Coordinates of C-alpha atoms and ligand atoms in Angstrom, one line a residue:
X1 CA 147.9 58.9 112.6
X2 CA 149.1 58.7 116.1
X3 CA 149.2 55.0 116.8
X4 CA 149.6 53.0 120.1
X5 CA 150.1 49.3 119.8
X6 CA 150.0 46.9 122.8
X7 CA 151.5 49.4 125.2
X8 CA 152.4 48.1 128.6
X9 CA 153.5 50.4 131.4
X10 CA 154.6 49.5 134.9
X11 CA 155.2 51.6 138.1
X12 CA 157.3 50.5 141.0
X13 CA 155.3 51.0 144.2
X14 CA 155.6 49.8 147.8
X15 CA 152.9 47.3 147.3
X16 CA 154.6 45.8 144.2
X17 CA 154.7 46.4 140.5
X18 CA 151.6 48.4 139.4
X19 CA 150.6 47.5 135.8
X20 CA 149.0 50.8 135.1
X21 CA 148.5 50.2 131.4
X22 CA 148.3 46.6 130.2
X23 CA 148.2 46.1 126.4
X24 CA 146.6 49.4 125.2
X25 CA 146.0 49.8 121.4
X26 CA 144.4 52.8 119.8
X27 CA 144.7 55.0 116.7
X28 CA 144.0 58.7 116.4
X29 CA 143.6 60.3 113.0
X30 CA 144.1 64.0 112.1
X31 CA 140.9 65.9 112.5
X32 CA 139.3 63.3 114.8
X33 CA 138.5 63.5 118.5
X34 CA 139.2 60.2 120.3
X35 CA 137.9 60.2 123.9
X36 CA 139.5 58.0 126.6
X37 CA 137.1 57.6 129.5
X38 CA 136.9 55.7 132.7
X39 CA 136.9 56.0 136.5
X40 CA 139.9 57.5 138.4
X41 CA 142.8 55.0 138.7
X42 CA 141.9 53.2 135.4
X43 CA 145.1 54.4 133.6
X44 CA 143.8 57.3 131.4
X45 CA 146.3 60.0 132.5
X46 CA 149.2 57.5 132.6
X47 CA 148.4 56.8 129.0
X48 CA 148.8 60.5 128.1
X49 CA 152.1 60.8 130.0
X50 CA 153.4 57.6 128.3
X51 CA 152.6 59.0 124.9
X52 CA 154.6 62.1 125.7
X53 CA 157.4 60.0 127.4
X54 CA 156.8 62.1 130.6
X55 CA 156.6 59.2 133.0
X56 CA 157.3 59.6 136.8
X57 CA 160.7 58.3 138.0
X58 CA 159.2 55.0 139.2
X59 CA 157.5 54.3 135.8
X60 CA 158.8 52.4 132.8
X61 CA 157.4 51.3 129.5
X62 CA 157.7 47.5 129.4
X63 CA 156.4 46.8 125.9
X64 CA 154.6 48.2 122.9
X65 CA 155.0 50.9 120.3
X66 CA 153.9 54.5 120.0
X67 CA 154.3 56.1 116.5
X68 CA 153.2 59.1 114.5
X69 CA 153.2 59.7 110.8
X70 CA 156.5 61.3 109.5
X71 CA 156.7 61.9 105.7
X72 CA 155.8 58.7 104.0
X73 CA 156.6 56.6 107.0
X74 CA 156.2 56.4 110.7
X75 CA 158.3 57.8 113.6
X76 CA 158.7 55.4 116.5
X77 CA 158.4 57.7 119.6
X78 CA 159.6 55.2 122.2
X79 CA 162.9 54.7 120.4
X80 CA 163.7 58.4 119.7
X81 CA 166.7 60.1 121.5
X82 CA 165.5 62.6 124.1
X83 CA 166.6 65.6 122.1
X84 CA 164.5 64.6 119.1
X85 CA 161.6 63.7 121.4
X86 CA 161.7 67.3 122.8
X87 CA 160.9 68.5 119.3
X88 CA 158.0 66.1 118.9
X89 CA 156.7 67.1 122.3
X90 CA 155.0 70.5 121.7
X91 CA 155.9 70.6 118.0
X92 CA 154.0 67.5 116.8
X93 CA 152.0 66.6 119.9
X94 CA 150.8 69.3 122.3
X95 CA 149.3 68.6 125.7
X96 CA 147.0 70.5 128.0
X97 CA 146.3 69.5 131.5
X98 CA 143.4 69.9 134.0
X99 CA 145.1 72.4 136.2
X100 CA 146.7 75.3 134.2
X101 CA 148.4 76.7 137.3
X102 CA 150.7 73.7 137.3
X103 CA 151.7 74.1 133.7
X104 CA 152.3 77.9 133.5
X105 CA 155.4 79.3 135.0
X106 CA 154.2 81.7 137.8
X107 CA 157.3 84.0 137.5
X108 CA 157.1 84.5 133.7
X109 CA 154.7 86.8 131.9
X110 CA 152.2 84.8 129.9
X111 CA 153.4 86.4 126.6
X112 CA 156.9 85.3 127.2
X113 CA 155.8 81.7 127.8
X114 CA 153.8 81.7 124.5
X115 CA 156.7 83.4 122.6
X116 CA 159.0 80.7 123.9
X117 CA 156.7 78.0 122.5
X118 CA 156.5 79.8 119.1
X119 CA 160.3 80.2 118.9
X120 CA 161.0 76.7 119.8
X121 CA 158.6 75.1 117.3
X122 CA 158.1 77.6 114.4
X123 CA 160.5 79.8 112.3
X124 CA 159.1 83.0 113.8
X125 CA 161.4 85.1 116.1
X126 CA 161.4 88.3 118.1
X127 CA 158.7 90.8 117.2
X128 CA 157.0 88.4 114.8
X129 CA 156.7 85.8 117.5
X130 CA 155.3 88.4 119.9
X131 CA 152.7 89.5 117.3
X132 CA 151.8 85.8 116.7
X133 CA 151.4 85.4 120.5
X134 CA 149.0 88.4 120.6
X135 CA 147.1 86.9 117.7
X136 CA 146.8 83.6 119.6
X137 CA 145.6 85.3 122.8
X138 CA 142.9 87.0 120.7
X139 CA 142.0 83.6 119.1
X140 CA 141.4 82.0 122.5
X141 CA 139.2 84.9 123.6
X142 CA 141.5 86.8 126.0
X143 CA 140.2 90.4 126.0
X144 CA 142.7 93.2 125.3
X145 CA 145.5 90.8 124.3
X146 CA 148.0 93.6 123.6
X147 CA 147.8 94.5 127.3
X148 CA 147.3 91.1 128.8
X149 CA 150.3 89.6 127.1
X150 CA 152.4 91.3 129.7
X151 CA 150.4 90.0 132.7
X152 CA 151.7 87.3 135.0
X153 CA 149.5 84.1 135.3
X154 CA 148.3 85.1 138.8
X155 CA 146.5 88.1 137.4
X156 CA 144.3 85.8 135.3
X157 CA 141.2 83.7 136.3
X158 CA 141.2 79.9 136.0
X159 CA 139.3 80.0 132.7
X160 CA 141.8 82.6 131.3
X161 CA 144.8 80.6 132.4
X162 CA 143.3 77.6 130.7
X163 CA 142.9 79.7 127.5
X164 CA 146.5 80.9 127.8
X165 CA 147.7 77.3 128.1
X166 CA 145.7 76.3 125.0
X167 CA 147.2 79.3 123.2
X168 CA 150.7 78.3 124.2
X169 CA 150.1 74.7 123.2
X170 CA 148.5 75.5 119.8
X171 CA 150.9 78.3 119.0
X172 CA 153.5 75.6 118.5
X173 CA 151.2 74.3 115.7
X174 CA 151.1 70.6 116.7
X175 CA 149.3 68.0 114.6
X176 CA 147.9 66.2 117.7
X177 CA 146.7 67.5 121.0
X178 CA 146.3 65.4 124.2
X179 CA 143.8 67.2 126.4
X180 CA 143.7 65.6 129.9
X181 CA 140.5 66.8 131.7
X182 CA 140.9 70.2 130.0
X183 CA 137.7 71.7 131.5
X184 CA 137.2 69.7 134.7
X185 CA 138.3 72.6 136.9
X186 CA 136.1 75.1 135.1
X187 CA 132.6 76.4 135.4
X188 CA 130.0 75.0 132.9
X189 CA 129.8 78.3 130.9
X190 CA 133.6 78.7 130.6
X191 CA 133.8 75.0 129.8
X192 CA 131.3 75.5 127.0
X193 CA 133.5 78.3 125.6
X194 CA 136.7 76.3 125.8
X195 CA 135.1 73.3 124.1
X196 CA 133.7 75.5 121.3
X197 CA 137.2 76.9 120.9
X198 CA 138.8 73.5 120.7
X199 CA 136.2 72.3 118.1
X200 CA 136.8 75.4 116.0
X201 CA 140.6 75.1 116.1
X202 CA 140.4 71.5 115.4
X203 CA 138.3 71.9 112.3
X204 CA 140.5 74.7 111.1
X205 CA 143.8 72.9 111.7
X206 CA 142.8 69.3 111.3
X207 CA 144.1 68.6 114.8
X208 CA 143.8 65.1 116.1
X209 CA 142.6 65.4 119.7
X210 CA 143.0 62.7 122.3
X211 CA 140.5 63.8 124.9
X212 CA 140.9 62.3 128.4
X213 CA 137.9 62.8 130.7
X214 CA 135.5 61.2 133.1
X215 CA 132.7 63.6 132.0
X216 CA 130.5 61.6 129.6
X217 CA 128.5 64.7 128.7
X218 CA 131.7 66.4 127.4
X219 CA 132.5 63.2 125.5
X220 CA 129.1 63.1 123.9
X221 CA 129.6 66.7 122.5
X222 CA 133.1 66.3 121.3
X223 CA 134.2 62.8 120.4
X224 CA 133.8 60.8 117.3
X225 CA 135.4 57.6 118.8
X226 CA 135.3 56.5 122.4
X227 CA 137.5 54.1 124.3
X228 CA 136.4 53.0 127.8
X229 CA 139.2 52.0 130.1
X230 CA 139.0 49.8 133.1
X231 CA 141.9 48.7 135.3
X232 CA 144.6 49.5 132.8
X233 CA 142.8 48.0 129.7
X234 CA 140.4 49.2 127.1
X235 CA 137.2 47.3 127.6
X236 CA 135.1 48.8 124.9
X237 CA 135.9 51.1 121.9
X238 CA 133.3 52.3 119.5
X239 CA 132.1 55.2 117.4
X240 CA 130.6 57.7 119.8
X241 CA 127.1 57.4 118.5
X242 CA 127.1 53.6 118.9
X243 CA 128.7 53.8 122.3
X244 CA 126.0 56.1 123.7
X245 CA 123.1 54.5 121.9
X246 CA 123.9 50.8 122.5
X247 CA 126.9 50.3 124.8
X248 CA 127.8 46.6 125.0
X249 CA 130.2 46.1 127.9
X250 CA 128.4 45.7 131.2
X251 CA 130.7 48.4 132.7
X252 CA 129.7 50.9 129.9
X253 CA 126.0 50.1 130.4
X254 CA 126.3 50.6 134.2
X255 CA 128.2 53.9 133.8
X256 CA 125.5 55.3 131.6
X257 CA 122.8 54.1 133.9
X258 CA 124.5 55.7 136.8
X259 CA 124.1 59.2 135.4
X260 CA 121.4 61.1 137.2
X261 CA 118.8 62.9 135.0
X262 CA 115.1 63.8 135.0
X263 CA 114.1 60.4 133.5
X264 CA 115.4 58.6 136.5
X265 CA 113.7 60.6 139.2
X266 CA 112.2 58.5 141.9
X267 CA 114.3 55.5 140.9
X268 CA 117.6 54.4 142.4
X269 CA 120.6 55.0 140.1
X270 CA 122.6 52.0 138.9
X271 CA 125.4 52.2 141.5
X272 CA 128.4 50.0 140.6
X273 CA 129.4 48.2 143.8
X274 CA 133.1 48.0 144.8
X275 CA 136.1 49.8 143.3
X276 CA 138.7 49.4 140.6
X277 CA 141.0 46.5 141.7
X278 CA 144.6 47.3 142.7
X279 CA 146.8 46.9 139.6
X280 CA 149.6 45.1 141.4
X281 CA 147.3 42.0 141.5
X282 CA 147.8 39.4 138.8
X283 CA 144.5 38.7 137.2
X284 CA 143.2 35.2 136.4
X285 CA 139.8 36.3 135.1
X286 CA 137.9 39.4 134.0
X287 CA 139.0 42.4 135.9
X288 CA 135.5 43.7 136.1
X289 CA 134.0 40.4 137.4
X290 CA 133.7 41.3 141.1
X291 CA 131.5 44.4 140.1
X292 CA 129.7 43.0 137.1
X293 CA 126.0 42.5 137.2
X294 CA 126.2 40.0 134.3
X295 CA 129.1 37.9 135.6
X296 CA 129.0 34.2 134.6
X297 CA 130.7 31.3 136.3
X298 CA 133.8 31.2 134.1
X299 CA 134.3 35.0 134.2
X300 CA 136.4 34.7 137.3
X301 CA 138.9 32.3 135.6
X302 CA 139.0 33.3 131.9
X303 CA 140.7 36.5 130.6
X304 CA 138.5 38.1 128.0
X305 CA 140.1 39.5 124.8
X306 CA 138.9 42.4 122.7
X307 CA 136.5 41.0 120.1
X308 CA 135.2 42.7 117.0
X309 CA 131.5 43.7 117.3
X310 CA 131.3 46.0 114.2
X311 CA 133.4 48.5 112.3
X312 CA 135.7 50.2 114.9
X313 CA 133.6 48.6 117.7
X314 CA 135.4 46.2 119.9
X315 CA 134.5 44.8 123.3
X316 CA 136.4 42.9 126.0
X317 CA 133.7 40.6 127.5
X318 CA 133.0 36.9 127.5
X319 CA 129.3 37.7 126.8
X320 CA 130.4 38.4 123.2
X321 CA 132.2 35.1 122.7
X322 CA 131.2 31.5 122.5
X323 CA 131.7 31.4 126.2
X324 CA 128.5 33.2 126.8
X325 CA 126.1 31.2 129.0
X326 CA 122.4 31.1 128.4
X327 CA 120.7 34.5 128.5
X328 CA 122.4 36.7 131.0
X329 CA 120.4 38.3 133.8
X330 CA 119.1 41.8 133.0
X331 CA 119.8 44.0 136.0
X332 CA 116.6 44.5 138.0
X333 CA 115.9 48.1 138.9
X334 CA 114.2 48.7 142.2
X335 CA 110.8 50.2 141.8
X336 CA 110.2 53.7 143.1
X337 CA 108.5 53.7 146.4
X338 CA 106.1 56.5 147.4
X339 CA 107.8 59.1 149.6
X340 CA 107.0 58.7 153.2
X341 CA 107.2 62.5 153.7
X342 CA 105.3 64.3 151.0
X343 CA 106.8 67.6 152.1
X344 CA 103.5 69.5 152.8
X345 CA 103.1 71.8 155.7
X346 CA 104.9 75.0 156.8
X347 CA 108.5 75.6 155.9
X348 CA 111.2 74.1 158.0
X349 CA 113.7 76.8 156.9
X350 CA 112.9 80.2 155.7
X351 CA 115.7 82.5 154.5
X352 CA 114.6 86.2 154.2
X353 CA 116.6 88.8 152.5
X354 CA 119.9 87.2 153.5
X355 CA 122.9 89.5 153.0
X356 CA 126.5 88.5 153.6
X357 CA 129.5 90.8 153.2
X358 CA 133.2 90.5 153.9
X359 CA 135.5 93.3 154.9
X360 CA 138.3 93.7 152.4
X361 CA 140.2 96.6 154.0
X362 CA 140.2 97.9 157.5
X363 CA 139.9 101.7 158.1
X364 CA 142.1 103.6 160.7
X365 CA 139.6 103.2 163.5
X366 CA 139.1 99.5 162.9
X367 CA 135.9 99.9 160.8
X368 CA 135.8 98.3 157.4
X369 CA 136.7 100.6 154.5
X370 CA 135.8 98.4 151.6
X371 CA 133.3 95.5 151.5
X372 CA 132.7 92.5 149.2
X373 CA 129.0 91.7 149.0
X374 CA 128.9 88.0 148.4
X375 CA 125.2 87.5 149.0
X376 CA 122.8 90.4 148.2
X377 CA 119.4 89.8 149.6
X378 CA 118.6 86.1 149.0
X379 CA 115.2 84.6 150.0
X380 CA 113.8 81.1 149.8
X381 CA 112.2 78.4 151.9
X382 CA 112.4 74.7 152.3
X383 CA 109.6 72.4 153.6
X384 CA 110.2 69.2 155.5
X385 CA 111.2 66.3 153.3
X386 CA 112.0 68.5 150.3
X387 CA 115.1 69.3 148.4
X388 CA 115.9 72.8 147.1
X389 CA 118.8 73.0 144.7
X390 CA 120.8 76.2 144.6
X391 CA 122.6 76.4 141.2
X392 CA 124.9 78.9 139.5
X393 CA 128.5 79.5 138.5
X394 CA 131.5 79.6 140.9
X395 CA 131.6 82.8 142.8
X396 CA 127.9 83.4 142.6
X397 CA 127.4 83.1 146.3
X398 CA 125.9 79.6 146.6
X399 CA 128.5 78.2 149.1
X400 CA 128.5 81.4 151.1
X401 CA 124.7 81.2 151.4
X402 CA 125.0 77.6 152.7
X403 CA 127.7 78.4 155.2
X404 CA 125.7 81.4 156.4
X405 CA 122.7 79.2 157.1
X406 CA 124.7 76.7 159.2
X407 CA 126.3 79.6 161.1
X408 CA 129.9 79.1 159.9
X409 CA 130.5 82.7 158.9
X410 CA 129.6 84.5 162.2
X411 CA 133.2 85.5 162.8
X412 CA 134.4 86.3 159.2
X413 CA 131.4 88.2 157.7
X414 CA 128.6 90.6 158.4
X415 CA 125.3 88.9 158.1
X416 CA 121.9 90.6 157.7
X417 CA 118.4 89.4 157.1
X418 CA 116.7 86.4 158.7
X419 CA 117.3 82.6 158.7
X420 CA 114.2 81.2 160.4
X421 CA 113.9 77.7 161.7
X422 CA 110.3 76.5 162.1
X423 CA 109.1 80.0 161.4
X424 CA 110.3 81.3 164.8
X425 CA 113.9 80.9 165.7
X426 CA 116.2 83.3 163.8
X427 CA 119.6 81.4 163.5
X428 CA 121.4 84.6 162.8
X429 CA 120.6 86.0 166.3
X430 CA 120.6 82.9 168.5
X431 CA 123.3 82.6 171.2
X432 CA 124.4 80.1 173.7
X433 CA 122.3 77.0 174.4
X434 CA 119.6 78.0 171.9
X435 CA 122.2 78.3 169.1
X436 CA 123.7 74.9 170.1
X437 CA 120.3 73.3 170.0
X438 CA 119.5 74.8 166.6
X439 CA 122.9 73.6 165.2
X440 CA 121.7 70.1 165.8
X441 CA 118.9 70.7 163.3
X442 CA 121.0 72.0 160.5
X443 CA 124.2 70.2 159.4
X444 CA 126.5 70.5 156.4
X445 CA 128.4 68.2 154.1
X446 CA 131.2 69.6 152.0
X447 CA 132.5 68.9 148.5
X448 CA 135.9 67.5 149.4
X449 CA 135.7 64.5 151.6
X450 CA 139.5 64.5 151.8
X451 CA 139.8 67.9 153.3
X452 CA 136.7 67.7 155.6
X453 CA 137.8 64.9 157.9
X454 CA 140.6 65.4 160.4
X455 CA 143.3 62.9 159.4
X456 CA 144.4 62.5 163.1
X457 CA 141.1 61.2 164.3
X458 CA 139.8 57.7 163.9
X459 CA 136.3 57.5 162.3
X460 CA 134.8 56.7 165.8
X461 CA 136.3 60.0 167.1
X462 CA 135.2 62.0 164.1
X463 CA 131.6 60.8 164.5
X464 CA 131.6 61.0 168.3
X465 CA 132.7 64.6 168.3
X466 CA 129.3 66.0 167.2
X467 CA 127.5 63.6 169.5
X468 CA 129.5 64.8 172.5
X469 CA 128.8 68.4 171.7
X470 CA 125.2 68.3 170.6
X471 CA 123.7 65.2 172.3
X472 CA 125.3 65.3 175.8
X473 CA 122.4 63.2 177.2
X474 CA 123.9 60.0 175.6
X475 CA 126.2 57.9 177.7
X476 CA 129.2 56.0 176.2
X477 CA 127.2 52.8 175.5
X478 CA 124.3 54.7 173.8
X479 CA 126.8 56.7 171.8
X480 CA 128.5 53.5 170.5
X481 CA 125.1 52.0 169.6
X482 CA 124.1 55.1 167.8
X483 CA 127.3 55.2 165.8
X484 CA 127.1 51.5 164.9
X485 CA 123.5 52.0 163.6
X486 CA 124.8 55.0 161.6
X487 CA 127.6 53.3 159.9
X488 CA 125.2 50.5 158.9
X489 CA 122.8 53.1 157.5
X490 CA 125.4 54.8 155.3
X491 CA 126.7 51.4 154.0
X492 CA 130.0 51.1 155.8
X493 CA 131.2 48.1 157.8
X494 CA 131.2 48.5 161.6
X495 CA 135.0 48.0 161.8
X496 CA 135.2 51.3 159.9
X497 CA 134.8 53.0 163.3
X498 CA 138.2 51.8 164.4
X499 CA 140.0 52.9 161.2
X500 CA 141.6 56.2 160.0
X501 CA 140.2 58.5 157.2
X502 CA 143.2 57.8 154.9
X503 CA 142.3 54.2 154.7
X504 CA 139.1 55.0 152.8
X505 CA 138.3 55.9 149.2
X506 CA 136.7 59.2 148.2
X507 CA 133.2 57.7 148.2
X508 CA 133.6 56.0 151.6
X509 CA 134.9 59.3 153.1
X510 CA 131.9 61.1 151.8
X511 CA 129.8 58.4 153.5
X512 CA 131.7 59.1 156.8
X513 CA 130.9 62.8 156.3
X514 CA 127.2 62.0 155.8
X515 CA 127.3 59.8 158.9
X516 CA 128.9 62.7 160.9
X517 CA 126.1 65.0 159.8
X518 CA 123.4 62.4 160.6
X519 CA 124.8 61.6 164.0
X520 CA 123.1 64.6 165.6
X521 CA 119.7 63.8 164.0
X522 CA 119.4 67.0 161.9
X523 CA 116.3 67.9 160.0
X524 CA 118.1 69.8 157.3
X525 CA 121.4 69.1 155.6
X526 CA 123.2 71.6 153.4
X527 CA 125.0 69.5 150.8
X528 CA 127.7 71.6 149.2
X529 CA 128.7 69.9 145.9
X530 CA 128.8 66.6 147.8
X531 CA 129.5 64.5 144.7
X532 CA 131.4 66.7 142.3
X533 CA 134.8 65.3 143.4
X534 CA 133.6 61.7 142.9
X535 CA 133.4 59.3 139.9
X536 CA 130.0 58.8 138.3
X537 CA 129.5 55.3 139.9
X538 CA 130.4 56.6 143.4
X539 CA 128.2 59.6 142.8
X540 CA 125.3 57.3 142.1
X541 CA 125.9 55.5 145.4
X542 CA 125.9 58.7 147.4
X543 CA 122.8 60.1 145.6
X544 CA 121.0 56.8 146.3
X545 CA 121.9 57.1 149.9
X546 CA 120.8 60.7 150.3
X547 CA 117.5 59.9 148.5
X548 CA 116.9 56.8 150.8
X549 CA 117.7 58.9 153.9
X550 CA 115.2 61.5 152.9
X551 CA 112.6 58.9 152.3
X552 CA 113.2 57.2 155.7
X553 CA 113.8 60.2 157.9
X554 CA 112.0 63.0 156.1
X555 CA 115.2 65.0 155.9
X556 CA 115.3 68.3 153.9
X557 CA 118.2 69.1 151.7
X558 CA 119.6 72.4 150.5
X559 CA 121.6 71.0 147.6
X560 CA 124.3 73.3 146.2
X561 CA 125.6 72.2 142.9
X562 CA 126.4 73.1 139.3
X563 CA 125.5 69.6 138.1
X564 CA 122.1 70.0 136.3
X565 CA 121.7 66.2 136.0
X566 CA 121.8 65.9 139.8
X567 CA 119.3 68.7 140.1
X568 CA 116.9 67.1 137.7
X569 CA 117.2 63.8 139.5
X570 CA 116.9 65.0 143.1
X571 CA 115.5 68.5 143.5
X572 CA 111.9 69.5 144.1
X573 CA 112.6 73.2 143.8
X574 CA 115.4 75.1 142.1
X575 CA 116.9 78.6 142.8
X576 CA 119.3 80.0 140.3
X577 CA 121.9 82.4 141.7
X578 CA 124.0 85.0 139.8
X579 CA 126.3 87.6 141.4
X580 CA 124.9 87.1 144.9
X581 CA 121.2 87.3 143.9
X582 CA 118.5 84.7 143.0
X583 CA 117.5 85.4 139.5
X584 CA 115.0 82.7 139.0
X585 CA 113.3 80.1 141.3
X586 CA 110.4 77.7 141.2
X587 CA 109.5 74.0 140.8
X588 CA 112.3 71.9 139.3
X589 CA 110.5 70.9 136.1
X590 CA 109.3 74.5 135.5
X591 CA 112.7 76.2 135.9
X592 CA 114.7 73.6 134.0
X593 CA 112.0 72.9 131.4
X594 CA 111.0 76.5 130.5
X595 CA 113.4 78.9 132.1
X596 CA 112.2 82.6 132.0
X597 CA 115.6 84.3 132.6
X598 CA 118.3 84.6 130.0
X599 CA 121.0 83.7 132.5
X600 CA 119.2 80.4 133.4
X601 CA 118.8 79.5 129.8
X602 CA 122.5 80.2 129.1
X603 CA 123.5 78.2 132.1
X604 CA 121.4 75.2 131.0
X605 CA 122.6 75.4 127.4
X606 CA 126.2 75.3 128.6
X607 CA 125.8 72.0 130.4
X608 CA 127.1 69.1 128.2
X609 CA 124.5 66.3 128.1
X610 CA 124.7 62.7 127.2
Ligands
SF4_701 FE1 131.0 40.7 133.2 FE2 132.0 38.3 132.5 FE3 131.8 40.3 130.7 FE4 133.6 40.4 132.7 S1 133.6 38.9 131.1 S2 132.3 42.1 131.9 S3 132.5 39.6 134.4 S4 130.2 39.3 131.8

């Protein structure tokens, strides 16, 4: 077993001492997958780094014990000299990270990196080690391993680099594997392949896997035991089946209710208000109390301990102690209200045979010699008040389609076809004032709320920019009134207008981005993966907001995503894209429920579900 007992880890920060892990206990057996889940900032990744003794310079372990089995006894990892720990790292415990590019050395061929791991941790040397490396590359599904072994990492795709990293880690034949968000950066189909591979290797080698992820669908498919972390502590740990069937901690229940799916269509998702508290605070009561929908009077002043609720099932909550007050409130779900805009009538946007191609090489006379065709004749329409989801793997042309519609590619690409607004104005050919006016109607929200706001502009300036350009008729007072109403609508405080983007969390920044899009009163918003960088609970807040805005304003959405749960929850129609073309389209229920195309079926089958 890999055992962690009452581990405490602190980081020195400007704000004070951050208690990133506060009394963590877990046990991972050979052959088992133990999933550590929770929102960003709850201490999951720090736990992984602490087990490997790879803490940042400002971090230190303050108390606790980490051990693995060694012969008939146990090896205390925290007390080991660094030279011995280096053998354990890699040799006994392997680790794979979310981003393979940061773990592979870009100037060394991948084969050399795998051979190094083999020579460091197994008796194989030279040609035998190279033959073993080729065998591992084949095992992890790299085609032509005899040739690819001499490639540099940059010649490989993200999925292939992740496979190389898995090969490199497993080639050292560890007994335990720590996988920190191993598939978060990958497409669903590649993710499914990597997870299958991990399952297979685990069964074959009796690997104990500590899986760290925020994706509950992945946990459902992989884990036998789950531990949910909140603010540096485990708040519930249970066998996976029990955790998903009957979670006990209010935070676990809310997280599962926050997941969008077909069953919740028309209802608001359970959004968990607030954020994880800063860990430099000293806590007098339950850390989850300010966000808990079941909080009782004494929750703010009493520290809950983990209590046994069954074999391997423990919960940190006063509801499961004699401090439980009379029956706690059941959370009240808001009833679905009928949509104000049923979405009948002629299309607001019609895309006809849209083609987008980028010049790769210029010829002698300035003409393009080689083209990359990103979108190859795409057609669809969106009616007022409706949501069309565009789904597919990375690189299939979804984002390019969205950008072409909002006229962001005029300079970089050659566009053909028609993008008709109200059946008459072709956005691809509008110029001057007409284009400006049409831009007001069609706005876009991007995936990364950190990159899409100018850090040198206060929120007021960010939001005002669009108003000044597209609604010049408003004077300063009217602009201010409009912006105040907007921040109210997207659920921010009015003083947010005077603040800077860096002062906000990811979810708040996405609200600012939504407010910026709404400021010019658009009729259609292209939402390009607007929630994929966000935690489940924040995603629920943003989806609720978009749904509410659609109901109130009759907005139409083109929703670009790879998250099928979000599609089921929000979309009226779905179009599935593959290699620049739409391969299947239709009503959401029909496409997702009984897909006709093989590609759609494969895509749906690859999505891990709770
Ligand atoms: Fe909620 Fe109280 Fe339980 Fe904390 S102890 S999770 S506040 S009910």
